[in-house]
mmCIF file of C-alpha atoms and ligand atoms in Angstrom:
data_model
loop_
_atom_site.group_PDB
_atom_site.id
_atom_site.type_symbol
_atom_site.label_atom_id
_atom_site.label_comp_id
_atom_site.label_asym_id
_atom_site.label_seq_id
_atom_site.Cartn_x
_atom_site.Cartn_y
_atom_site.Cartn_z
ATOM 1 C CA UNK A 1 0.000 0.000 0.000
ATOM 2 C CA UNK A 2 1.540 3.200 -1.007
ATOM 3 C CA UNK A 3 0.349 6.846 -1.856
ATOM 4 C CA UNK A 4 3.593 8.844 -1.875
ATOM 5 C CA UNK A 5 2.559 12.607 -1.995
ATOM 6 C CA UNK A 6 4.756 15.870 -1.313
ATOM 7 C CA UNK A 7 3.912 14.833 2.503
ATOM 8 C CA UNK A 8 4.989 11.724 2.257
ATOM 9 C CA UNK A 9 8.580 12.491 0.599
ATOM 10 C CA UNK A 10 8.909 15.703 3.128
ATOM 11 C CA UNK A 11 8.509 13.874 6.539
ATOM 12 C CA UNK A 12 9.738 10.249 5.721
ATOM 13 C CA UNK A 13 6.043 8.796 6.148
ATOM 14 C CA UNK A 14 4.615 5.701 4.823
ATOM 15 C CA UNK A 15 1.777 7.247 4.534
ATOM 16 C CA UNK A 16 0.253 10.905 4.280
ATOM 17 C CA UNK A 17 -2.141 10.511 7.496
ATOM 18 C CA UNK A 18 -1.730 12.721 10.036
ATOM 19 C CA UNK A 19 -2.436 12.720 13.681
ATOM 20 C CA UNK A 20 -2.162 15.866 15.271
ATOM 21 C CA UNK A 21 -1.091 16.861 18.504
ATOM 22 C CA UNK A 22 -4.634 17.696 20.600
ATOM 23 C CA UNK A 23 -3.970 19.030 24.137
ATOM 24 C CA UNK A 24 -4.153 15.711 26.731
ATOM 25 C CA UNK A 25 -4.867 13.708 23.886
ATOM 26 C CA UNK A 26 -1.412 12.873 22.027
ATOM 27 C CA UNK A 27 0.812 11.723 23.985
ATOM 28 C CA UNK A 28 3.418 9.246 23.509
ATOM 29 C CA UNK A 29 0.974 5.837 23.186
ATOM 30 C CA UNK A 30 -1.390 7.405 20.602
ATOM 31 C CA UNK A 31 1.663 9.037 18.226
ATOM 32 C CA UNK A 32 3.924 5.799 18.469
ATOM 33 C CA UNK A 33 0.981 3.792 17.573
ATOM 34 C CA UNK A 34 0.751 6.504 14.554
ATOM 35 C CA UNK A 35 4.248 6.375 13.617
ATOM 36 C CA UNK A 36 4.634 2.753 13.607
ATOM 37 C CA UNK A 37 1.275 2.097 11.360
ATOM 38 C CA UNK A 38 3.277 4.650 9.286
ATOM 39 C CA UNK A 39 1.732 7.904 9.164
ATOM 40 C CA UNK A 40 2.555 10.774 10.981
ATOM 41 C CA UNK A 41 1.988 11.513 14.717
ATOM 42 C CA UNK A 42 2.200 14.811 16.841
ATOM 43 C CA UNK A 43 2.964 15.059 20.257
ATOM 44 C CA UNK A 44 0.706 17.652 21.812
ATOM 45 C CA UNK A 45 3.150 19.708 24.274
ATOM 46 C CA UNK A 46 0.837 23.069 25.065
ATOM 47 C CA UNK A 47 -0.414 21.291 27.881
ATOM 48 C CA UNK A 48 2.741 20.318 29.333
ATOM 49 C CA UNK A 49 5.611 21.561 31.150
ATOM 50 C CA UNK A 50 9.369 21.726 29.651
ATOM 51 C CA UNK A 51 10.019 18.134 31.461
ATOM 52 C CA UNK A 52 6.984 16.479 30.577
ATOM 53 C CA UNK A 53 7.978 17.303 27.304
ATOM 54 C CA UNK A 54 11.111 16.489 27.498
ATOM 55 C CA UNK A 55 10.151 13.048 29.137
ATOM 56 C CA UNK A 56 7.354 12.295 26.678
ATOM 57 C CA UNK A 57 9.690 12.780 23.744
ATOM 58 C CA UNK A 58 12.298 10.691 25.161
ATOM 59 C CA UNK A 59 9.310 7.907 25.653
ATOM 60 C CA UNK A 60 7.948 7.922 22.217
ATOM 61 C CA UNK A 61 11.268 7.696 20.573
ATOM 62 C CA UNK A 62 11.929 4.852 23.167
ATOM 63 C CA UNK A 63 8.754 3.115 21.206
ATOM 64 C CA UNK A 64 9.086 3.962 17.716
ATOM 65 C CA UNK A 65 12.086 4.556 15.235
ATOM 66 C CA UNK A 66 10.205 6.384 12.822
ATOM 67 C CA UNK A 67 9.476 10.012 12.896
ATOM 68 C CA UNK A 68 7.177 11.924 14.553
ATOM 69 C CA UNK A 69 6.135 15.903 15.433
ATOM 70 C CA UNK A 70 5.800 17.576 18.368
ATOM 71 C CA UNK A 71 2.849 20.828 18.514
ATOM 72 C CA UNK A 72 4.371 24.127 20.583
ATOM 73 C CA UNK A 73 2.951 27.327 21.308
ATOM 74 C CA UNK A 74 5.065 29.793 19.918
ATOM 75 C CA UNK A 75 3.764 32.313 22.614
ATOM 76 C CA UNK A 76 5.292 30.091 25.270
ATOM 77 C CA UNK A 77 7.655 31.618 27.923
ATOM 78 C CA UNK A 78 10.133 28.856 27.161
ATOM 79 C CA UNK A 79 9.518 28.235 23.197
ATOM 80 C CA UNK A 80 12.662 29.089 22.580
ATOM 81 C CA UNK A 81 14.139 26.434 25.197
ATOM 82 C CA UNK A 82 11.784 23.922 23.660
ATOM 83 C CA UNK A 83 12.829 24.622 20.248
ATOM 84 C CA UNK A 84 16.363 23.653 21.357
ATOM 85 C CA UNK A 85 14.959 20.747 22.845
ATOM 86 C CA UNK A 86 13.638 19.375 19.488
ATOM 87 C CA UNK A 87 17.006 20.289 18.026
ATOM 88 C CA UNK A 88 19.155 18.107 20.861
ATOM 89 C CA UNK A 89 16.259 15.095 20.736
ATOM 90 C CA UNK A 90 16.324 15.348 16.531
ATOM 91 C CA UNK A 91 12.523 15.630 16.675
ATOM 92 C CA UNK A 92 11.562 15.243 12.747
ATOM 93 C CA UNK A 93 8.622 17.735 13.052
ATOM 94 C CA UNK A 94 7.556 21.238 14.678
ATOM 95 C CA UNK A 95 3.922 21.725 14.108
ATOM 96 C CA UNK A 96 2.632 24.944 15.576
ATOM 97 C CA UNK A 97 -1.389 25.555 17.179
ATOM 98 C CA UNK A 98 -0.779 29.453 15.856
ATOM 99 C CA UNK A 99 1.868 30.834 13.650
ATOM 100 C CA UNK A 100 5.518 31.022 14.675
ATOM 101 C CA UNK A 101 7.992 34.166 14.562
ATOM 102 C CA UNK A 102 10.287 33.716 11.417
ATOM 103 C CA UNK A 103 13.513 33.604 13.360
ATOM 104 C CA UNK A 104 12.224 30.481 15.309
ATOM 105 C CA UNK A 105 11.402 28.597 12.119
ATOM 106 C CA UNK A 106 14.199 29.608 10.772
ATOM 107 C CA UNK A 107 16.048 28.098 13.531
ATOM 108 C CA UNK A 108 13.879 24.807 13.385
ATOM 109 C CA UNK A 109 15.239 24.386 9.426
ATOM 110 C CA UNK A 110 18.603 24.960 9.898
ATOM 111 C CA UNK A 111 18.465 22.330 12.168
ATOM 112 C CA UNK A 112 16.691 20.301 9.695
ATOM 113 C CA UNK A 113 13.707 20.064 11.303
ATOM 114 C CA UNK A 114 10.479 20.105 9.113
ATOM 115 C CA UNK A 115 7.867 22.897 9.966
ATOM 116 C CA UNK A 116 4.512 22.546 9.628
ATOM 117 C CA UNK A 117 2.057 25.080 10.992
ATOM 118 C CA UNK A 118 -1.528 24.741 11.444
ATOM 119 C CA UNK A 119 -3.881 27.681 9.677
ATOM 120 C CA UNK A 120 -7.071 28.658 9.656
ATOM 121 C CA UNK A 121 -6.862 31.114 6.297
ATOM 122 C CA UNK A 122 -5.181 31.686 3.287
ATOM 123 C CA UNK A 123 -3.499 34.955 4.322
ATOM 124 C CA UNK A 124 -1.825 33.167 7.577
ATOM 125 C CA UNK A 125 -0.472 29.997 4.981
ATOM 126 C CA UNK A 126 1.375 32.785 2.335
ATOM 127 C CA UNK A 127 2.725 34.521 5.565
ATOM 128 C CA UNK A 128 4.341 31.293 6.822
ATOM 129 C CA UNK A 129 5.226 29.989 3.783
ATOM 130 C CA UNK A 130 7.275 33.233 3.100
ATOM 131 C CA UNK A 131 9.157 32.700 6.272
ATOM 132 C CA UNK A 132 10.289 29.264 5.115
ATOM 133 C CA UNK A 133 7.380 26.705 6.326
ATOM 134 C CA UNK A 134 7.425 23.474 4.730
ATOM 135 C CA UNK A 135 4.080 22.776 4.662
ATOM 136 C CA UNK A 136 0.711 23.495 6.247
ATOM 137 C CA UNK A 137 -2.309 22.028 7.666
ATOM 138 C CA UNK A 138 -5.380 24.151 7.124
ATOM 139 C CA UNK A 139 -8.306 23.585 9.457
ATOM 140 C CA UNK A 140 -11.553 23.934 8.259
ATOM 141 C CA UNK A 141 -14.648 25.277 10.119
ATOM 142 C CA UNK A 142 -15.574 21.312 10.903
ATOM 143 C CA UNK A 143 -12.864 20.616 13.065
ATOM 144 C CA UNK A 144 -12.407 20.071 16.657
ATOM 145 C CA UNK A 145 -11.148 22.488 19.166
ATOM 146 C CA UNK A 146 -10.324 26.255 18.009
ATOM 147 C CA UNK A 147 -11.797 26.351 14.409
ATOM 148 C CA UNK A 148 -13.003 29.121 11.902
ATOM 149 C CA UNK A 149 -16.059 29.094 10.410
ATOM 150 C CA UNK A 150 -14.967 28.058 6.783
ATOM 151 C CA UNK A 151 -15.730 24.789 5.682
ATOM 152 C CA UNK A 152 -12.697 22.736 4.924
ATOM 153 C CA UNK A 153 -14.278 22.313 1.464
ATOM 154 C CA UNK A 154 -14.085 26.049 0.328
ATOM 155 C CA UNK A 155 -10.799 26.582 2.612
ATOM 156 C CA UNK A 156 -8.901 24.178 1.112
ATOM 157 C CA UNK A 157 -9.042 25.319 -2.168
ATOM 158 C CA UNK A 158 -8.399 28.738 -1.326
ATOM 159 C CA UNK A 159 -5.503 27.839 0.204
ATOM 160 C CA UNK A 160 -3.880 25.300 -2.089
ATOM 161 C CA UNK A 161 -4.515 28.256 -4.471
ATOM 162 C CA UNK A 162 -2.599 30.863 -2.392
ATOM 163 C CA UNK A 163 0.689 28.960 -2.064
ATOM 164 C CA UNK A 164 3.039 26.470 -3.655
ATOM 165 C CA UNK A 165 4.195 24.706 -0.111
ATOM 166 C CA UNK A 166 2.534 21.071 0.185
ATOM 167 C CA UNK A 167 -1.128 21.633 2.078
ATOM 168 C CA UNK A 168 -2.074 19.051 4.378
ATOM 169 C CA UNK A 169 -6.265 19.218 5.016
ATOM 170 C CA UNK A 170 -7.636 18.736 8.686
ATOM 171 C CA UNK A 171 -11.282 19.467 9.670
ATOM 172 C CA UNK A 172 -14.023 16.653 9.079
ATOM 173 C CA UNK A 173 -11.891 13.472 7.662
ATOM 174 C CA UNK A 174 -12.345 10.252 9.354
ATOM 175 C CA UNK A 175 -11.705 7.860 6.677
ATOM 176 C CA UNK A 176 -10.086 6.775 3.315
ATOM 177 C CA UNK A 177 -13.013 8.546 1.169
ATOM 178 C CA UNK A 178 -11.790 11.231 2.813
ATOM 179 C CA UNK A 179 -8.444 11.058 1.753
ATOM 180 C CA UNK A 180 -9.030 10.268 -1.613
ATOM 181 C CA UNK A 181 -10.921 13.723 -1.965
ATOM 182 C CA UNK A 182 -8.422 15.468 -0.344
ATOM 183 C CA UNK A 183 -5.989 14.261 -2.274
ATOM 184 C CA UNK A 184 -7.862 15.185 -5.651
ATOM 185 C CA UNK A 185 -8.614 18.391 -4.165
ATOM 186 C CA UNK A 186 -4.463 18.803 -4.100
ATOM 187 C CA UNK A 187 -3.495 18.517 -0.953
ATOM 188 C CA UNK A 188 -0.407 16.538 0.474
ATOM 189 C CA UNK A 189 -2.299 14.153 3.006
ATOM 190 C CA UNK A 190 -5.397 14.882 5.709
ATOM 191 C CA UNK A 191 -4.747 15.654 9.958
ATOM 192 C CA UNK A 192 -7.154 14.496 11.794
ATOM 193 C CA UNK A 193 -8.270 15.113 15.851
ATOM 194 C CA UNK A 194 -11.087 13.456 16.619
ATOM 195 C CA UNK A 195 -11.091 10.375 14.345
ATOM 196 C CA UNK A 196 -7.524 9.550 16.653
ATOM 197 C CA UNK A 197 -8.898 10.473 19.832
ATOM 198 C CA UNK A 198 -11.712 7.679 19.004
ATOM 199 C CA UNK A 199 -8.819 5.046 18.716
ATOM 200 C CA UNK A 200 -8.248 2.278 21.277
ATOM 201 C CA UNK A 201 -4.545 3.752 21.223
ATOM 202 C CA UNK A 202 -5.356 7.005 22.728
ATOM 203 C CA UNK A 203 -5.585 7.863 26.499
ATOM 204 C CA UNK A 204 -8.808 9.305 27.036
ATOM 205 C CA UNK A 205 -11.394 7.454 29.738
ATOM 206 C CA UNK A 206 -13.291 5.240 27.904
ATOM 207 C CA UNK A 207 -16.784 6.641 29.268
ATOM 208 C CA UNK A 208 -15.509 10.215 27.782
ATOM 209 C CA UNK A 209 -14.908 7.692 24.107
ATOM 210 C CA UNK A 210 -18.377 6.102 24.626
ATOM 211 C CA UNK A 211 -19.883 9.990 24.989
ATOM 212 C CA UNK A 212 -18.350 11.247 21.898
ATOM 213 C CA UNK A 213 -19.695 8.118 20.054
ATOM 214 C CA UNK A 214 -23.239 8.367 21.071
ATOM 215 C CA UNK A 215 -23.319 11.779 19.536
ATOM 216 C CA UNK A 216 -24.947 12.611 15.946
ATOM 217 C CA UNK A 217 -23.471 15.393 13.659
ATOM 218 C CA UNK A 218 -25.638 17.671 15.019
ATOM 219 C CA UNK A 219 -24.294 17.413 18.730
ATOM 220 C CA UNK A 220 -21.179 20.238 18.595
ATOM 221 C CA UNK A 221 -21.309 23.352 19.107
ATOM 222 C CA UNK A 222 -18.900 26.208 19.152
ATOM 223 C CA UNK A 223 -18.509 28.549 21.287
ATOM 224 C CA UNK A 224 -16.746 31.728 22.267
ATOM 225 C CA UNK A 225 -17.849 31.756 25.621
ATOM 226 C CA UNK A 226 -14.947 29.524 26.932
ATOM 227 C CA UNK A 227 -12.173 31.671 25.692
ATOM 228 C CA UNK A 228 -13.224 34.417 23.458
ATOM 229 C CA UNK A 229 -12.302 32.579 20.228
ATOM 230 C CA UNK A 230 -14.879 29.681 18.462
ATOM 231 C CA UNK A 231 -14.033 26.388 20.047
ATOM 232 C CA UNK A 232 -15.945 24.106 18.729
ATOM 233 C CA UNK A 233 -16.880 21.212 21.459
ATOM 234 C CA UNK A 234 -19.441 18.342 22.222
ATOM 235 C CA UNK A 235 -22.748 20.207 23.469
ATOM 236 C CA UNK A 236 -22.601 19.852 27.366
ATOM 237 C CA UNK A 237 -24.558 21.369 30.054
ATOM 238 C CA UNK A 238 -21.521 23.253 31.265
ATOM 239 C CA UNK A 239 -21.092 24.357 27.590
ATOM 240 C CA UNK A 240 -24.832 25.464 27.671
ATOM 241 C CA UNK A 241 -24.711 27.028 31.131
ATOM 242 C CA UNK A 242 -21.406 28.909 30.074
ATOM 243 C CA UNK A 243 -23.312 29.945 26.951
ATOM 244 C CA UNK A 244 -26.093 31.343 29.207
ATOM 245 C CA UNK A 245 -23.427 32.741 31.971
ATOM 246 C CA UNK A 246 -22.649 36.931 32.639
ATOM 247 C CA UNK A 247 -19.449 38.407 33.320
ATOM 248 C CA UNK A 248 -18.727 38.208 37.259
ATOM 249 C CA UNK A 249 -19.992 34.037 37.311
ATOM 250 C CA UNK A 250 -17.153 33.739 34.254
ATOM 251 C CA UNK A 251 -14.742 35.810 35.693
ATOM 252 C CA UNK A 252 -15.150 33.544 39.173
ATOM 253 C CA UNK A 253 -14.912 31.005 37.151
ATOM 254 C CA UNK A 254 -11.695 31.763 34.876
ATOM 255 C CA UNK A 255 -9.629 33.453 37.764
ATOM 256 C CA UNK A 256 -9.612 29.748 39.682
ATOM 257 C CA UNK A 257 -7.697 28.197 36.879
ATOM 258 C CA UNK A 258 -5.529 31.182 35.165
ATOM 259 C CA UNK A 259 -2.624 30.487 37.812
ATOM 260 C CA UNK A 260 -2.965 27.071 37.643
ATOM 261 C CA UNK A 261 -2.715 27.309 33.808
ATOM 262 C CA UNK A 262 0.388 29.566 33.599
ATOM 263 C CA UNK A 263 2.196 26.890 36.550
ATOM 264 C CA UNK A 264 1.369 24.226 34.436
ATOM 265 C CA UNK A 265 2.802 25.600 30.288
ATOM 266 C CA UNK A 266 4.727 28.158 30.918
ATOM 267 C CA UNK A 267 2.723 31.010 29.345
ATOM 268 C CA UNK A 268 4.307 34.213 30.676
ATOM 269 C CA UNK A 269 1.744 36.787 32.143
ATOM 270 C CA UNK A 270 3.217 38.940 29.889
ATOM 271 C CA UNK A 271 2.241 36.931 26.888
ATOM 272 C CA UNK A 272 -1.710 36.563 28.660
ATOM 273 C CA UNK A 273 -1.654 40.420 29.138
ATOM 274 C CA UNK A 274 -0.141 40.961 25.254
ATOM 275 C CA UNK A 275 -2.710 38.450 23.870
ATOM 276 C CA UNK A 276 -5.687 39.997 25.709
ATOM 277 C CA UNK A 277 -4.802 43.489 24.809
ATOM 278 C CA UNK A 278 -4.744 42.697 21.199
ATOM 279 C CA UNK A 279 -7.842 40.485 21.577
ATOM 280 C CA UNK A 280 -9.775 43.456 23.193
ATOM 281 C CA UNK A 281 -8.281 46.125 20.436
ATOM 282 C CA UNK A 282 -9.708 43.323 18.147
ATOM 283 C CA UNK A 283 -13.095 42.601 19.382
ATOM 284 C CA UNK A 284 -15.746 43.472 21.965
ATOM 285 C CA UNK A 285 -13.843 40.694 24.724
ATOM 286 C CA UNK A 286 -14.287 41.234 28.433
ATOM 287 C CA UNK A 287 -11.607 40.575 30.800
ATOM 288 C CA UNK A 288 -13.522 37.736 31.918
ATOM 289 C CA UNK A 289 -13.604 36.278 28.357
ATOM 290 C CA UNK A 290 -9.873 36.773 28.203
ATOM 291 C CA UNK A 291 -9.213 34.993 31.583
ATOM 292 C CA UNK A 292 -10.924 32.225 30.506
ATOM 293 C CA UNK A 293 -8.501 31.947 27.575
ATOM 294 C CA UNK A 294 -6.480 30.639 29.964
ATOM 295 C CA UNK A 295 -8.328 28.058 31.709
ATOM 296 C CA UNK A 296 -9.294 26.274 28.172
ATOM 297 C CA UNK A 297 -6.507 23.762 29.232
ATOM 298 C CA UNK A 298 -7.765 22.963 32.811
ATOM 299 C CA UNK A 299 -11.116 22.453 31.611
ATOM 300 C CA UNK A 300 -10.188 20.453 28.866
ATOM 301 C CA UNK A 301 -8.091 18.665 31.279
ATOM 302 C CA UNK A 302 -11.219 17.628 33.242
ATOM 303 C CA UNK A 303 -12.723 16.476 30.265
ATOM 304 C CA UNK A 304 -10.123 14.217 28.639
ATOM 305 C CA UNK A 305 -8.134 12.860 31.218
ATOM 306 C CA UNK A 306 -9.840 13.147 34.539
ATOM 307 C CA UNK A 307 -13.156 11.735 32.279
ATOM 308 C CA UNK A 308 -15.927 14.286 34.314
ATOM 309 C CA UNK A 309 -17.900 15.272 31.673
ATOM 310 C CA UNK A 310 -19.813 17.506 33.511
ATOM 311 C CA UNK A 311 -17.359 19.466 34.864
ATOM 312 C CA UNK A 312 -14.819 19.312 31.958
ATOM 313 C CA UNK A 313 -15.111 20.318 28.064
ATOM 314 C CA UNK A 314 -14.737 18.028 25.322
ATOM 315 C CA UNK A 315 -13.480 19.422 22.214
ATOM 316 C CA UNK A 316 -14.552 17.801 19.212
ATOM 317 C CA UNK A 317 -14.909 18.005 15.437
ATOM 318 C CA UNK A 318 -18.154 17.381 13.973
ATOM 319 C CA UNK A 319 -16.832 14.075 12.857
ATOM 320 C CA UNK A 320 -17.822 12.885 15.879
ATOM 321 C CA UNK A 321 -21.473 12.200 14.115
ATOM 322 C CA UNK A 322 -19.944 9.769 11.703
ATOM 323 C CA UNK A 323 -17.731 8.111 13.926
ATOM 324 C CA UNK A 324 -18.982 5.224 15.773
ATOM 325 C CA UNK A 325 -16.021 2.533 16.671
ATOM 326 C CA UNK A 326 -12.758 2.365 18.259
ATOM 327 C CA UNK A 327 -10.266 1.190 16.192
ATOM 328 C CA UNK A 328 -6.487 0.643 16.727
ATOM 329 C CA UNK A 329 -4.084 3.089 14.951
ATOM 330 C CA UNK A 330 -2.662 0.561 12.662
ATOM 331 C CA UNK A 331 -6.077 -0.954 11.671
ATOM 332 C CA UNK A 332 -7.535 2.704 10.773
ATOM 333 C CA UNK A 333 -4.547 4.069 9.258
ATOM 334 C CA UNK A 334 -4.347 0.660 7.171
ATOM 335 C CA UNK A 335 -8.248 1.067 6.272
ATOM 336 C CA UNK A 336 -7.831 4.650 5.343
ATOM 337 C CA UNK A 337 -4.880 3.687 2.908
ATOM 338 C CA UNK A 338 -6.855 0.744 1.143
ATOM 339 C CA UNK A 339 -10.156 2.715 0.702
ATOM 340 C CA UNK A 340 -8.617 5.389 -0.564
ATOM 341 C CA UNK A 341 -6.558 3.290 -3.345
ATOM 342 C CA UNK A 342 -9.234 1.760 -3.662
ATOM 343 C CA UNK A 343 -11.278 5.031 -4.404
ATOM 344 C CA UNK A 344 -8.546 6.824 -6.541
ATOM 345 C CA UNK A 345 -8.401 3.529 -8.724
ATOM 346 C CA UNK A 346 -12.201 4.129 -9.149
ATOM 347 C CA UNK A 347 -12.194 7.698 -10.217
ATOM 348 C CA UNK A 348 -9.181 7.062 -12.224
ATOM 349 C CA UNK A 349 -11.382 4.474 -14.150
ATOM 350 C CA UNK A 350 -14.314 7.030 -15.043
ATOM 351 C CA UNK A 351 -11.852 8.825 -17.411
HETATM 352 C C1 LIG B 401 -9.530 17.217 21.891
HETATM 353 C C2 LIG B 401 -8.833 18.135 20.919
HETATM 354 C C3 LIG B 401 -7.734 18.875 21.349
HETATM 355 C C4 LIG B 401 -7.037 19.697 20.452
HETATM 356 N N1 LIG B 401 -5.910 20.367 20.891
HETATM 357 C C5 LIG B 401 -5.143 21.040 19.981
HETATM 358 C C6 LIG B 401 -3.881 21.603 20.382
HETATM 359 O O1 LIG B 401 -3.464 21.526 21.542
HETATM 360 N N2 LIG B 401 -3.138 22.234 19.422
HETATM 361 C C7 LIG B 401 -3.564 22.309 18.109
HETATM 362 O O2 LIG B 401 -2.833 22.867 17.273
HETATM 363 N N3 LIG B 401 -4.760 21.809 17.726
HETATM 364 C C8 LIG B 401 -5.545 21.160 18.626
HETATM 365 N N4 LIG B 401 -6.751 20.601 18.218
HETATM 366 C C9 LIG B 401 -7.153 20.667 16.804
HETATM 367 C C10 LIG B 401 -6.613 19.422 16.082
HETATM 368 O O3 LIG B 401 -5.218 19.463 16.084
HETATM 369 C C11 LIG B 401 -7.090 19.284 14.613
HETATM 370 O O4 LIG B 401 -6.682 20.404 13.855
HETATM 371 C C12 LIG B 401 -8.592 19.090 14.512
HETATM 372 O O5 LIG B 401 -9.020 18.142 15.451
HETATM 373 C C13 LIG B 401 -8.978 18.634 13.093
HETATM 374 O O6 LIG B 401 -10.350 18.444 12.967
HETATM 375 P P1 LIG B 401 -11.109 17.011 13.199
HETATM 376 O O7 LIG B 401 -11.339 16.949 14.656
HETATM 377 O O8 LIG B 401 -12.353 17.155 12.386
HETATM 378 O O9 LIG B 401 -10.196 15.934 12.701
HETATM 379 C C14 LIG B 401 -7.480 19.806 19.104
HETATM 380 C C15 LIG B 401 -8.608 19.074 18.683
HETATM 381 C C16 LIG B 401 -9.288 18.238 19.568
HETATM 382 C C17 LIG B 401 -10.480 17.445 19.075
#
């Protein structure tokens, strides 16, 4: 089974399937599992301190030979430690939630280091790509956690048309019908979130599994009311009592975690401050909307590892609808391939 695309050649993959690095979600189990079935996994490391990183890197390349990614906040008080870190552990891949400065990927490359930053709009991929990225993945509107509100079947395009870097597409793929579109759309490969949280490889309580698969398509929601910015997540009664809540209950709320947050990543105050001053110059945000941009972490947290669904948020993709198994890595990365052969065969046979 092979479908070599710019993806594949770039990163040294088998296969161009991605698994990308969701906060509590990919750790070292779920992206080894990746990288040995032979597509490409991403350590999630916004949620984590410098030595959990360092640890969980050291773990997954204790499992696996082939190469993976690790996902950093650029905003991070200690980025640029981290960034040496992937240098020292030869880490394959730096995938980024927002876009990195230009001096820090042009660090990652000379190291040799593949870049690949996630984007949510054509204007953010050309600005990257003229600062050296290798490639991108572009979320649309469908997908899990922070998402725009463009479908991933009008952003693609647009951004496969704005630059000449390989694209990878994330937002609403679960399967090799999937990939076969992307792929004839142009892109590189797919990323997917939620289809990999949904594997028997990942870490997440299986009672917070067996909620996402009871849902239909019509069961996320997204909302700004957690953080300012659309998160799209399963619909919860804390998401709908959040989504009915004022300013003093949310500021209560968001001032419990915000130390707790900045302890835990290593977000500098400063960076909080900087980021909420441009969010408010940007927007109508309260303070209280820009505290709880901190606390996204604890309550996903809740959510995905501690498994209280009440008190905790669930970030997921629409997907979710269509998804209703638990698979191992290497069975649904191996399905994915052979339907999607199986599919490009097809459409190659209509001409
Ligand atoms: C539980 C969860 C946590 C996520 N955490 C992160 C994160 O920490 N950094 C990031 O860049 N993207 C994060 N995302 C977004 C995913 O990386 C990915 O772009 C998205 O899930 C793709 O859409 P899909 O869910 O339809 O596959 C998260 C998504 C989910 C579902």
């Amino acid at each position: 089974m092979t479908i070599r695309t710019a993806l594949t050649e770039l990163v040294g993959v088998r296969h161009p399937v991605v698994q990308t690095g969701m906060g509590w979600v990919s750790g070292p189990r779920l992206v080894s599992a990746t990288a040995r079935a032979g597509g490409l996994g991403i350590l999630a490391s916004a949620t984590m301190t410098y030595d959990e990183l360092a640890t969980v890197i050291r773990e997954t390349k204790g499992r696996t030979d082939a190469p993976f990614g690790v996902n950093l906040r650029a905003d991070a008080e200690d980025a640029g430690r981290r960034v040496d870190l992937l240098i020292s552990e030869g880490v394959k891949v730096a995938s980024f939630a927002m876009a990195p400065r230009r001096e820090m990927i042009a660090e990652l490359k000379d190291a040799g280091i593949v870049v690949i930053p996630s984007i949510g709009a054509a204007r953010h991929a050309v600005k990257v790509a003229a600062w050296g990225a290798d490639a991108v993945i572009v979320q649309g509107g469908e997908g899990g956690g922070h998402t725009g509100g463009i479908a991933t079947t009008l952003l693609l395009p647009s951004v496969l048309d704005a630059v000449d870097i390989p694209v990878v597409a994330a937002g609403g793929f679960y399967d090799g019908r999937g990939l076969a579109a992307a792929l004839a759309y142009g892109a590189a490969g797919v990323a997917m979130g939620t289809r990999f949280l949904l594997t028997s490889d990942s870490a997440v309580p299986d009672a917070v599994k067996r909620e996402y698969l009871e849902r239909g398509l019509g069961d996320t929601v997204v909302t700004t009311k957690v953080d300012g910015v659309p998160h799209r997540v399963l619909r919860t009664e804390l998401v709908d009592s959040l989504e009915r809540s004022h300013g003093v209950a949310t500021l209560a709320y968001a001032a419990r975690n915000t130390v707790r947050f900045r302890r835990l990543t290593g977000v500098s105050w400063r960076a909080l401050v900087t980021e909420g001053l441009a969010m408010r110059r940007n927007g109508d945000r309260t303070w209280a909307q820009l505290m709880m941009a901190a606390n996204t972490p604890m309550l996903l947290r809740a959510g995905l590892v501690d498994g209280d669904t009440g008190a905790g948020l669930l970030a997921s993709g629409q997907v979710a609808g269509m998804i209703h198994d638990l698979p191992s890595v290497a069975d649904l990365i191996a399905d994915i391939v052979a339907v999607a052969e199986k599919r490009l065969d097809e459409m190659a046979a209509l001409r």
